[in-house]
Coordinates of C-alpha atoms in Angstrom, one line a residue:
M21 CA 0.0 0.0 0.0
S22 CA 1.4 3.5 -0.9
E23 CA 2.1 6.1 1.7
T24 CA -0.7 8.3 0.3
N25 CA -3.2 5.4 0.6
K26 CA -2.1 4.7 4.1
E27 CA -2.6 8.3 5.1
T28 CA -6.0 8.4 3.4
K29 CA -7.1 5.2 5.3
K30 CA -5.7 6.6 8.6
S31 CA -7.5 10.0 8.1
E32 CA -10.8 8.4 7.2
K33 CA -10.5 6.2 10.3
M34 CA -9.9 9.3 12.5
S35 CA -12.6 11.3 10.9
S36 CA -15.3 8.6 10.8
K37 CA -18.4 8.7 12.9
P38 CA -17.9 7.9 16.6
K39 CA -17.9 4.1 17.4
K40 CA -18.4 2.3 20.7
Q41 CA -15.8 0.3 22.6
T42 CA -16.7 -2.4 25.1
Y43 CA -14.8 -3.3 28.2
S44 CA -15.5 -6.3 30.4
V45 CA -16.0 -5.6 34.1
C46 CA -16.8 -9.1 35.2
F47 CA -18.4 -12.3 33.7
C48 CA -21.8 -10.7 33.4
C49 CA -21.2 -7.0 33.2
R50 CA -19.8 -5.0 30.3
R51 CA -19.2 -1.2 29.9
R52 CA -19.5 0.6 26.6
F53 CA -17.7 3.9 25.8
K54 CA -18.2 6.1 22.8
L55 CA -15.0 6.6 20.8
G56 CA -14.5 10.3 20.1
V57 CA -13.4 11.9 16.8
S58 CA -10.3 14.0 16.5
E59 CA -11.6 17.5 16.2
A60 CA -10.0 21.0 16.1
P61 CA -9.7 22.6 19.5
P62 CA -11.6 25.9 20.0
E63 CA -8.4 28.1 19.6
I64 CA -7.6 26.3 16.2
R65 CA -11.2 27.0 15.1
T66 CA -10.9 30.7 16.1
L67 CA -7.6 31.0 14.2
F68 CA -9.0 29.4 11.1
H69 CA -12.0 31.7 11.0
R70 CA -9.7 34.7 11.5
Y71 CA -7.7 33.8 8.4
C72 CA -10.2 32.1 6.0
D73 CA -12.5 33.8 3.6
Q74 CA -16.2 34.4 4.1
N75 CA -17.0 30.9 2.6
G76 CA -14.9 29.1 5.2
I77 CA -12.0 28.3 2.8
M78 CA -8.3 29.2 3.5
T79 CA -6.7 29.8 0.1
A80 CA -3.0 30.0 -0.6
S81 CA -2.9 33.7 0.2
H82 CA -4.8 33.2 3.5
L83 CA -2.5 30.3 4.4
T84 CA 0.6 32.4 3.6
R85 CA -0.6 35.1 6.0
F86 CA -1.3 32.5 8.7
L87 CA 2.2 30.9 8.3
I88 CA 3.9 34.3 8.6
E89 CA 1.9 35.8 11.4
V90 CA 1.1 32.8 13.6
Q91 CA 3.8 30.2 12.6
K92 CA 6.5 32.9 12.3
E93 CA 7.8 31.3 9.1
E94 CA 9.9 33.8 7.2
N95 CA 10.4 33.8 3.4
I96 CA 7.4 31.6 2.8
T97 CA 5.8 32.0 -0.7
E98 CA 2.4 31.4 -2.1
E99 CA 3.8 28.7 -4.3
Q100 CA 5.0 26.9 -1.2
T101 CA 1.7 27.3 0.6
Q102 CA -0.1 26.1 -2.6
A103 CA 2.1 23.0 -2.4
I104 CA 0.9 22.5 1.2
I105 CA -2.7 22.7 0.0
D106 CA -2.1 20.3 -2.9
S107 CA -0.5 17.8 -0.4
Q108 CA -4.0 17.4 1.1
K109 CA -5.6 16.2 -2.1
H110 CA -5.5 12.6 -1.1
L111 CA -8.0 13.3 1.7
S112 CA -11.7 12.6 1.0
I113 CA -12.5 15.9 2.7
F114 CA -10.2 18.0 0.3
H115 CA -11.6 21.2 -1.2
R116 CA -10.2 22.3 -4.5
R117 CA -10.0 26.0 -3.7
G118 CA -8.1 25.6 -0.4
L119 CA -8.3 24.2 3.1
N120 CA -11.5 23.9 5.0
L121 CA -11.4 23.7 8.8
E122 CA -11.0 19.9 8.8
T123 CA -8.2 19.8 6.3
F124 CA -6.5 22.8 8.0
F125 CA -6.6 20.9 11.3
K126 CA -5.3 17.7 9.6
F127 CA -2.4 19.7 8.2
L128 CA -1.5 21.2 11.6
F129 CA -1.7 17.8 13.2
S130 CA 0.4 16.0 10.5
D131 CA 4.0 14.8 10.3
S132 CA 4.6 17.6 7.8
N133 CA 4.3 20.2 10.6
P134 CA 7.1 19.1 13.1
P135 CA 8.5 21.2 16.0
L136 CA 12.0 21.3 14.5
V137 CA 12.8 22.2 10.9
P138 CA 13.3 18.8 9.1
S139 CA 15.2 20.2 6.1
R140 CA 17.6 22.5 8.1
G141 CA 20.3 19.8 8.5
V142 CA 23.7 20.8 9.9
H143 CA 23.5 24.6 10.2
Q144 CA 26.1 25.5 12.9
D145 CA 29.6 26.6 12.2
M146 CA 31.6 23.3 12.1
S147 CA 35.0 24.9 11.5
L148 CA 35.9 25.5 15.1
P149 CA 38.1 23.2 17.3
L150 CA 36.5 20.0 18.7
S151 CA 36.6 21.5 22.2
H152 CA 33.9 24.0 21.1
Y153 CA 31.2 21.3 20.7
Y154 CA 29.1 19.0 22.8
I155 CA 29.7 15.5 21.3
H156 CA 27.3 12.6 21.5
T157 CA 29.3 10.2 23.8
G158 CA 28.8 6.6 24.9
H159 CA 30.1 4.8 28.0
N160 CA 31.1 1.1 27.9
S161 CA 29.6 1.1 24.4
Y162 CA 30.0 -2.7 24.1
L163 CA 27.7 -3.8 26.9
T164 CA 24.2 -5.2 26.1
G165 CA 22.8 -4.7 29.6
N166 CA 24.0 -4.2 33.2
Q167 CA 27.6 -3.4 34.1
L168 CA 28.3 -6.7 36.0
S169 CA 27.0 -9.7 34.0
S170 CA 25.7 -8.8 30.6
D171 CA 27.1 -9.9 27.3
C172 CA 29.7 -7.8 25.5
S173 CA 28.9 -7.4 21.8
D174 CA 29.3 -5.2 18.7
A175 CA 25.4 -4.9 18.5
P176 CA 25.1 -2.0 21.0
I177 CA 28.0 -0.2 19.2
I178 CA 26.2 -0.6 15.9
N179 CA 22.9 0.7 17.4
A180 CA 24.7 3.7 19.0
L181 CA 26.3 4.7 15.7
Q182 CA 23.0 4.4 13.9
R183 CA 21.5 6.8 16.4
G184 CA 24.3 9.3 15.8
V185 CA 26.6 8.6 18.8
R186 CA 30.1 9.9 17.9
V187 CA 32.2 8.6 20.8
I188 CA 32.5 4.9 21.3
E189 CA 34.3 3.6 24.5
L190 CA 36.1 0.2 24.4
D191 CA 37.8 -1.4 27.4
I192 CA 40.6 -3.6 26.0
W193 CA 42.1 -6.6 27.9
P194 CA 44.3 -9.6 27.0
N195 CA 42.1 -12.6 26.1
A196 CA 42.2 -15.9 28.0
S197 CA 45.4 -17.1 26.1
K198 CA 47.1 -13.6 26.5
E199 CA 47.8 -13.7 22.8
D200 CA 45.0 -11.5 21.5
V201 CA 42.7 -8.7 22.6
D202 CA 39.2 -8.8 23.9
V203 CA 36.7 -6.0 24.8
L204 CA 35.0 -6.5 28.2
H205 CA 34.2 -4.7 31.5
G206 CA 37.2 -5.9 33.5
R207 CA 37.0 -7.8 36.7
T208 CA 33.3 -8.5 36.2
L209 CA 31.2 -11.4 34.9
T210 CA 30.6 -9.8 31.5
T211 CA 31.4 -12.1 28.5
P212 CA 34.0 -10.8 26.1
V213 CA 33.9 -9.9 22.5
A214 CA 36.9 -9.8 20.2
L215 CA 38.3 -6.3 19.6
I216 CA 38.7 -6.8 15.9
K217 CA 34.9 -7.5 15.6
C218 CA 34.2 -4.2 17.3
L219 CA 36.6 -2.3 15.1
T220 CA 35.2 -3.8 11.9
S221 CA 31.6 -2.9 12.9
I222 CA 32.7 0.7 13.8
K223 CA 34.2 1.1 10.3
Q224 CA 31.1 -0.3 8.7
Y225 CA 28.6 1.9 10.6
A226 CA 30.6 5.0 11.6
F227 CA 29.1 7.4 9.1
V228 CA 25.6 5.9 8.5
A229 CA 24.0 8.6 10.6
S230 CA 26.6 11.4 10.4
E231 CA 29.7 12.2 8.3
Y232 CA 31.4 13.9 11.3
P233 CA 34.2 12.2 13.1
V234 CA 33.9 9.2 15.3
V235 CA 36.2 9.1 18.4
I236 CA 37.2 5.8 19.9
T237 CA 38.2 6.1 23.5
L238 CA 40.2 3.1 24.7
E239 CA 40.5 2.0 28.3
D240 CA 43.8 0.1 28.0
H241 CA 44.9 -2.8 30.2
L242 CA 47.4 -4.4 27.8
T243 CA 51.1 -5.4 27.7
P244 CA 53.3 -3.5 25.2
D245 CA 53.3 -6.4 22.7
L246 CA 49.5 -6.5 22.7
Q247 CA 49.4 -2.7 22.4
A248 CA 51.5 -3.2 19.2
K249 CA 48.9 -5.7 18.1
V250 CA 46.1 -3.2 18.7
A251 CA 48.0 -0.7 16.6
Q252 CA 48.3 -3.1 13.8
M253 CA 44.5 -4.0 14.0
V254 CA 43.5 -0.3 14.1
T255 CA 45.7 0.8 11.1
Q256 CA 44.7 -2.2 9.0
T257 CA 41.0 -1.8 9.8
F258 CA 40.7 1.9 9.3
G259 CA 43.5 2.7 6.8
D260 CA 43.4 6.2 5.4
I261 CA 40.3 7.2 7.4
L262 CA 42.3 7.0 10.6
F263 CA 43.5 10.5 11.8
C264 CA 47.0 10.5 13.1
P265 CA 48.4 13.9 14.1
S266 CA 51.9 14.8 12.7
T267 CA 53.0 15.9 16.2
E268 CA 52.6 14.1 19.5
G269 CA 51.0 17.0 21.3
L270 CA 48.3 19.2 19.6
K271 CA 48.3 22.9 20.5
E272 CA 44.6 23.1 19.3
F273 CA 42.2 20.4 18.4
P274 CA 41.2 20.1 14.7
S275 CA 37.6 21.0 13.6
P276 CA 34.7 18.6 12.9
D277 CA 34.7 19.9 9.3
S278 CA 38.4 19.0 8.8
L279 CA 37.8 15.6 10.2
K280 CA 34.7 14.5 8.2
R281 CA 34.6 10.7 7.8
R282 CA 37.7 10.2 10.0
I283 CA 38.3 7.9 13.0
I284 CA 40.1 9.4 16.0
I285 CA 41.7 7.4 18.8
S286 CA 41.7 8.9 22.3
T287 CA 43.3 7.2 25.3
K288 CA 45.7 7.8 28.1
P289 CA 49.3 7.1 27.5
P290 CA 50.1 3.3 27.7
K291 CA 49.9 1.9 31.2
E292 CA 52.7 0.0 32.8
Y293 CA 51.3 -3.6 32.5
L294 CA 52.8 -4.9 35.7
E295 CA 51.2 -2.1 37.7
A296 CA 47.9 -2.9 36.2
K297 CA 48.3 -6.6 36.7
E298 CA 49.5 -6.8 40.3
G299 CA 46.7 -7.5 42.7
K300 CA 44.0 -6.5 40.3
E301 CA 43.3 -9.5 38.1
K302 CA 42.5 -11.5 41.3
E303 CA 40.0 -9.1 42.6
D304 CA 36.5 -10.4 43.0
P305 CA 33.8 -8.9 40.9
P306 CA 31.5 -6.5 42.7
K307 CA 29.1 -8.4 44.9
G308 CA 25.3 -8.2 45.1
K309 CA 22.5 -8.3 42.7
P310 CA 22.1 -5.2 40.4
A311 CA 19.7 -2.9 42.1
D312 CA 16.6 -1.9 40.3
D313 CA 16.9 1.8 41.1
E314 CA 14.7 3.0 38.3
E315 CA 11.0 3.1 37.8
A316 CA 9.4 1.6 34.7
W317 CA 10.3 4.6 32.6
G318 CA 13.3 5.8 34.7
K319 CA 13.7 7.8 37.9
E320 CA 13.1 11.6 37.7
V321 CA 16.2 13.4 36.8
P322 CA 17.9 14.7 39.9
S323 CA 17.7 18.4 40.6
L324 CA 20.8 20.6 40.2
R325 CA 19.5 23.4 42.4
G326 CA 22.0 24.6 45.0
G327 CA 24.8 22.6 43.4
T328 CA 23.9 19.3 45.2
I329 CA 22.2 16.2 43.8
A330 CA 21.0 14.0 46.6
D331 CA 20.7 11.0 44.3
Y332 CA 24.5 11.1 43.7
K333 CA 25.7 11.1 47.3
Q334 CA 26.2 7.3 47.8
D335 CA 29.4 7.0 45.7
D336 CA 32.7 5.2 46.3
D337 CA 34.4 7.1 43.6
N338 CA 35.8 10.2 45.2
D339 CA 39.4 10.4 44.3
L340 CA 41.0 11.6 41.1
S341 CA 43.2 8.6 40.3
D342 CA 40.6 6.1 39.2
D343 CA 40.7 6.5 35.4
E344 CA 44.1 7.7 34.3
D345 CA 47.8 7.0 35.1
D346 CA 49.4 9.7 37.2
D347 CA 52.9 9.6 35.7
E348 CA 52.4 10.2 32.0
E349 CA 56.1 10.4 31.0
K350 CA 57.1 7.2 32.7
S351 CA 54.3 5.2 31.2
L352 CA 55.0 6.5 27.8
Q353 CA 58.4 4.9 27.9
D354 CA 56.8 1.5 28.5
G355 CA 54.3 1.7 25.7
S356 CA 54.4 0.6 22.1
D357 CA 55.6 3.3 19.8
E358 CA 53.2 2.3 17.1
Y359 CA 50.3 2.4 19.6
R360 CA 51.4 5.7 21.0
R361 CA 51.4 7.3 17.5
L362 CA 47.8 6.5 17.0
I363 CA 46.6 8.6 19.9
A364 CA 45.2 11.9 18.6
I365 CA 43.5 13.1 21.7
H366 CA 45.7 12.4 24.8
A367 CA 44.1 11.7 28.1
G368 CA 45.7 12.1 31.5
K369 CA 45.4 13.3 35.0
P370 CA 48.5 15.1 36.4
K371 CA 49.5 14.7 40.0
G372 CA 48.2 17.2 42.6
G373 CA 44.5 16.8 42.6
I374 CA 41.8 18.8 40.9
V375 CA 43.7 22.1 40.9
E376 CA 46.5 20.6 38.8
C377 CA 44.0 18.7 36.7
L378 CA 42.3 22.0 35.6
K379 CA 45.4 23.9 34.8
V380 CA 45.4 25.1 31.2
D381 CA 48.6 24.6 29.1
P382 CA 48.6 27.2 26.3
N383 CA 50.9 25.0 24.2
K384 CA 49.1 21.7 24.6
V385 CA 45.5 20.5 24.6
R386 CA 44.3 17.3 26.3
R387 CA 41.4 15.3 27.6
L388 CA 40.5 15.0 31.3
S389 CA 38.0 12.4 32.6
L390 CA 36.0 12.8 35.8
S391 CA 33.2 10.7 37.2
E392 CA 29.8 12.4 37.6
S393 CA 30.4 12.6 41.4
Q394 CA 34.0 13.9 41.0
L395 CA 32.6 16.6 38.7
E396 CA 29.8 17.5 41.1
K397 CA 32.2 17.8 44.0
A398 CA 34.7 19.8 41.9
A399 CA 31.9 22.1 40.7
E400 CA 31.0 23.2 44.2
T401 CA 34.4 25.0 44.6
Y402 CA 36.0 25.1 41.1
G403 CA 33.0 25.7 38.8
K404 CA 34.6 28.6 37.0
E405 CA 37.9 26.8 36.6
I406 CA 36.1 23.9 35.0
V407 CA 34.5 26.2 32.5
R408 CA 37.8 27.9 31.7
F409 CA 39.5 24.5 31.2
T410 CA 36.8 23.3 28.7
Q411 CA 37.2 26.5 26.6
Q412 CA 40.4 24.9 25.2
N413 CA 40.6 21.3 26.5
I414 CA 38.1 18.4 26.4
L415 CA 36.4 17.2 29.6
R416 CA 34.8 13.7 29.6
V417 CA 32.3 12.9 32.3
Y418 CA 31.3 9.2 33.0
P419 CA 28.8 7.4 35.2
K420 CA 29.8 6.6 38.8
G421 CA 30.8 3.0 39.5
T422 CA 27.7 2.2 41.5
R423 CA 25.4 2.5 38.5
I424 CA 25.6 -1.2 37.9
T425 CA 22.1 -1.3 36.2
S426 CA 23.5 1.0 33.5
S427 CA 21.4 3.9 34.6
N428 CA 22.5 7.5 33.9
Y429 CA 22.8 10.9 35.6
N430 CA 21.7 14.4 34.8
P431 CA 23.8 15.5 31.8
L432 CA 23.2 19.2 32.5
I433 CA 25.8 19.0 35.3
G434 CA 28.4 18.5 32.6
W435 CA 27.0 20.6 29.8
M436 CA 26.6 23.8 31.9
H437 CA 30.3 23.5 32.8
G438 CA 31.3 23.1 29.2
A439 CA 32.0 19.4 29.3
Q440 CA 32.1 18.1 25.7
M441 CA 31.9 14.3 26.3
V442 CA 29.1 13.6 28.7
A443 CA 29.3 9.8 28.5
F444 CA 26.1 7.8 28.8
N445 CA 25.1 4.1 29.0
M446 CA 23.2 4.1 25.7
Q447 CA 21.8 0.5 26.0
G448 CA 19.2 1.5 28.7
Y449 CA 16.5 4.0 28.9
G450 CA 15.1 6.6 31.3
R451 CA 14.6 10.3 31.7
S452 CA 18.3 11.2 31.7
L453 CA 18.8 9.4 28.4
W454 CA 15.8 11.2 27.0
L455 CA 17.6 14.5 27.7
M456 CA 20.7 13.2 25.9
Q457 CA 18.6 12.3 22.9
G458 CA 16.9 15.7 23.0
M459 CA 20.2 17.6 23.0
F460 CA 21.4 15.8 19.9
K461 CA 18.3 16.4 17.9
A462 CA 19.9 19.8 17.4
N463 CA 22.2 20.7 14.5
G464 CA 20.7 18.2 12.1
R465 CA 21.3 15.2 14.5
C466 CA 24.9 15.1 13.4
G467 CA 26.2 14.3 16.9
Y468 CA 28.0 17.6 17.3
V469 CA 26.3 20.7 18.9
K470 CA 28.2 23.9 19.2
K471 CA 28.5 25.1 22.8
P472 CA 27.0 28.6 23.6
D473 CA 29.4 31.5 23.0
F474 CA 29.5 32.3 26.8
L475 CA 31.1 28.9 27.4
L476 CA 33.7 29.3 24.7
K477 CA 35.4 32.6 25.6
P478 CA 35.8 34.8 28.7
G479 CA 33.9 38.1 29.0
P480 CA 35.1 41.7 28.7
I481 CA 36.9 41.5 32.1
N482 CA 38.1 37.9 31.7
E483 CA 35.1 36.5 33.6
V484 CA 33.6 33.1 32.8
F485 CA 30.1 31.8 33.0
D486 CA 28.9 30.7 36.5
P487 CA 26.2 28.1 36.2
K488 CA 25.0 28.8 39.7
A489 CA 24.6 32.5 39.4
P490 CA 21.0 33.8 39.3
L491 CA 20.4 35.6 36.0
P492 CA 17.5 37.6 34.7
A493 CA 15.2 35.9 32.2
K494 CA 16.2 36.4 28.6
T495 CA 12.9 35.1 27.2
T496 CA 9.8 33.2 28.2
L497 CA 8.6 30.1 26.4
K498 CA 4.8 29.9 26.4
V499 CA 3.5 26.4 25.7
T500 CA -0.1 25.6 25.0
V501 CA -0.9 21.9 25.1
Y502 CA -4.1 21.4 23.1
M503 CA -4.6 17.6 22.7
G504 CA -3.2 14.3 21.8
E505 CA -4.1 11.4 19.6
G506 CA -2.8 8.0 18.2
W507 CA -2.8 5.8 21.3
Y508 CA -5.9 4.0 20.0
Y509 CA -3.9 2.8 17.0
D510 CA -0.5 2.1 18.6
F511 CA -1.7 0.2 21.8
K512 CA -4.2 -2.6 22.6
H513 CA -7.4 -1.2 23.9
T514 CA -6.8 -2.8 27.4
H515 CA -3.1 -1.7 27.6
F516 CA -3.7 1.1 30.0
D517 CA -6.8 0.0 31.8
Q518 CA -8.7 -3.4 31.7
F519 CA -12.1 -1.8 32.4
S520 CA -12.2 1.6 30.6
P521 CA -10.4 3.9 28.2
P522 CA -7.3 5.7 29.5
D523 CA -7.1 8.8 31.8
F524 CA -4.2 10.7 30.2
Y525 CA -2.3 13.6 31.6
A526 CA 0.8 15.4 30.3
R527 CA 3.9 16.6 32.1
I528 CA 5.6 19.7 30.6
G529 CA 8.9 21.2 31.8
I530 CA 12.4 22.5 31.2
A531 CA 15.7 20.8 31.9
G532 CA 18.5 23.4 32.0
V533 CA 20.5 25.5 34.5
P534 CA 19.2 25.1 38.0
F535 CA 17.1 28.3 38.0
D536 CA 15.3 27.3 34.7
T537 CA 14.6 23.7 35.6
V538 CA 11.0 22.9 36.4
M539 CA 8.2 20.4 35.7
K540 CA 4.4 21.1 35.5
K541 CA 1.4 19.0 34.9
T542 CA -2.0 19.1 33.2
K543 CA -5.2 17.8 34.6
S544 CA -6.1 14.1 33.8
I545 CA -8.8 13.6 31.1
E546 CA -10.9 10.6 32.1
D547 CA -11.9 7.8 29.8
S548 CA -10.7 9.2 26.5
W549 CA -8.3 8.0 23.8
L550 CA -8.3 11.7 22.5
P551 CA -7.4 13.8 25.6
S552 CA -8.1 17.5 25.1
W553 CA -6.3 19.5 27.8
N554 CA -6.2 23.1 26.3
E555 CA -3.8 24.2 29.1
V556 CA -1.1 27.0 29.0
F557 CA 2.3 27.0 30.7
E558 CA 4.9 29.7 30.8
F559 CA 8.6 29.0 31.4
P560 CA 10.9 32.0 32.0
L561 CA 14.4 31.1 30.7
S562 CA 17.6 32.8 32.0
V563 CA 19.8 30.5 29.8
P564 CA 17.7 29.4 26.8
E565 CA 20.8 28.2 25.0
L566 CA 21.0 25.3 27.5
A567 CA 17.3 24.6 27.9
L568 CA 15.6 21.4 26.8
L569 CA 11.8 21.1 26.6
R570 CA 10.6 17.9 28.3
I571 CA 7.2 16.4 27.4
E572 CA 5.8 13.2 28.8
V573 CA 2.3 11.7 28.8
H574 CA 1.1 9.2 31.4
E575 CA -2.1 7.4 32.2
Y576 CA -3.4 8.0 35.7
D577 CA -3.8 4.8 37.7
M578 CA -5.4 5.1 41.2
S579 CA -4.3 1.7 42.5
E580 CA -0.9 1.2 40.8
K581 CA 1.9 3.1 39.2
D582 CA 0.8 5.4 36.4
D583 CA 1.4 3.9 33.0
F584 CA 3.8 5.4 30.4
G585 CA 2.2 6.9 27.3
G586 CA 5.1 8.6 25.5
Q587 CA 7.8 11.2 25.7
T588 CA 10.0 13.6 23.8
C589 CA 12.7 16.1 24.6
L590 CA 13.5 19.0 22.3
P591 CA 16.2 21.7 22.2
V592 CA 14.5 25.0 23.0
W593 CA 16.9 27.0 20.9
E594 CA 15.7 25.2 17.7
L595 CA 12.0 25.1 18.4
R596 CA 9.7 26.5 15.7
S597 CA 7.2 29.0 16.9
G598 CA 3.6 28.4 16.2
I599 CA 1.2 25.4 16.3
R600 CA 3.1 22.1 15.8
A601 CA 2.5 18.4 15.8
I602 CA 4.9 16.7 18.4
P603 CA 5.6 13.0 17.8
L604 CA 6.0 11.0 21.0
H605 CA 8.6 8.3 21.5
S606 CA 8.8 5.1 23.5
R607 CA 10.9 4.6 26.7
K608 CA 13.8 3.5 24.5
G609 CA 13.5 6.6 22.2
D610 CA 11.8 4.9 19.2
K611 CA 9.1 7.1 17.6
Y612 CA 5.5 5.8 17.8
N613 CA 3.7 5.4 14.5
N614 CA 0.7 7.6 15.4
V615 CA 1.0 9.0 18.9
K616 CA 1.5 12.8 19.0
L617 CA 0.4 16.0 20.6
L618 CA -0.8 19.3 19.2
V619 CA 1.1 22.1 20.9
R620 CA 1.7 25.8 20.4
F621 CA 5.1 27.5 21.1
E622 CA 5.4 31.2 21.6
F623 CA 8.5 33.2 22.8
I624 CA 7.3 36.2 24.7

């Protein structure tokens, strides 16, 4: 069946006369509910009559005026609006002179009216150093599930690359015979996968979703001879697409533009194998069953207000020596020369604690890694120093070790301090991961989003951005949530409630700097597959450049947990003003076929 015929069939279904739906209450009792028809909300009717002619038809000239004045679409022409009208010809309710109320409503509520401009593509300046961008970053990219006992595979790597992830992390260890290299989460019960299999899959899928560079971060636990073997594998697998700098230390990172379709290796200088081996291989894996610390759709994202995150406090990762070797020069001497030459982005933590870690060398750039809790602790005292460090260098933030269920943390703690690589467990789901997916819908979903200018350079008196400082509102986002539809087609009729149609409510809010972060809620609409809320929310934004709009729909359940009905997260700075159809996604981030909301965005 063609797409046009599918759309016609779907539209005729949604615009047909109301039907009845029956639910069983017990063996002898049944309840019948009338199924509603998707109709234009009152404000849409008012707007239509304001812009249509006296015969109730919106011609190309009328629609052009509506798109300019209400939808804030600049440079729109009558030829383009006529094309919009012609695109509705497949509907049985089409009028040859223009749009009537029903076809106008169908257009507004269609996939051709999304909240982000679909044809915009990559539109930010991509000629700046890599340190000027947020980069879509994975953590332990090879794990299929939890951090203790799941399988290691190239499948989650492939899935991440297909979703636009640009940084893949591999932990590399000697295999059982000590003659080859495996990828696994060391000192756990995870089953290994061969490094060569991961590298081959990365080459095959690296540029499916984006042509911008893929960074492979290696967590190295190898002997020098195996490092040499890795160097051979990497060079033979990637060949000319591997970026190897001409000098050992870069003074400035190259740009994404200059590295299109290139593979970059980032790791700390080679470890001393004996140091890594002594006493560590015999350690027992972490004990205890992985705790289920998330609700069905993920715990609420912890607040960043006041610089503390209560959910993060139970952490055993408080020092600064966990991820990198302290003595870079000594370990360099023990590593394979071939392996060392592959490293384009050097990682390392100098001795002396956080103050030394954050010192900026004007002649050399590097990558620093901190756990989420290390960053939180450092930000309490050294927030401005972190921002200054990330203006030139790359900061990678990774989940704390106690997240054994592969849950994630609030990414804003890293982003608002300029951290480029906020590393996430991509194999799971939950609200934190929805924020990550929302951020990287920006800039054409290419996996690189330019940081705001205030995080890239100091101000007139050499000041840097302070994420905790209260700032006046730059703008206010006004969100009108009209209605939703599509659940009836994407879910079984008893999915939400065995005895009646669902009672949907929506949660609307902002994830951003602490003073902008908030969540609000609509009323619940009882017993309806077509909830009509018609509620207005206003969100003053002091830093709109870091604001993500969060939308969730749930079904109210009096006796149990509320059921999940869809979610999306959108970058505020790329929202289209006007009335838009917002597709909703599953807990894992997959777009539903039909579920969407009709919402109006206004910046006031």
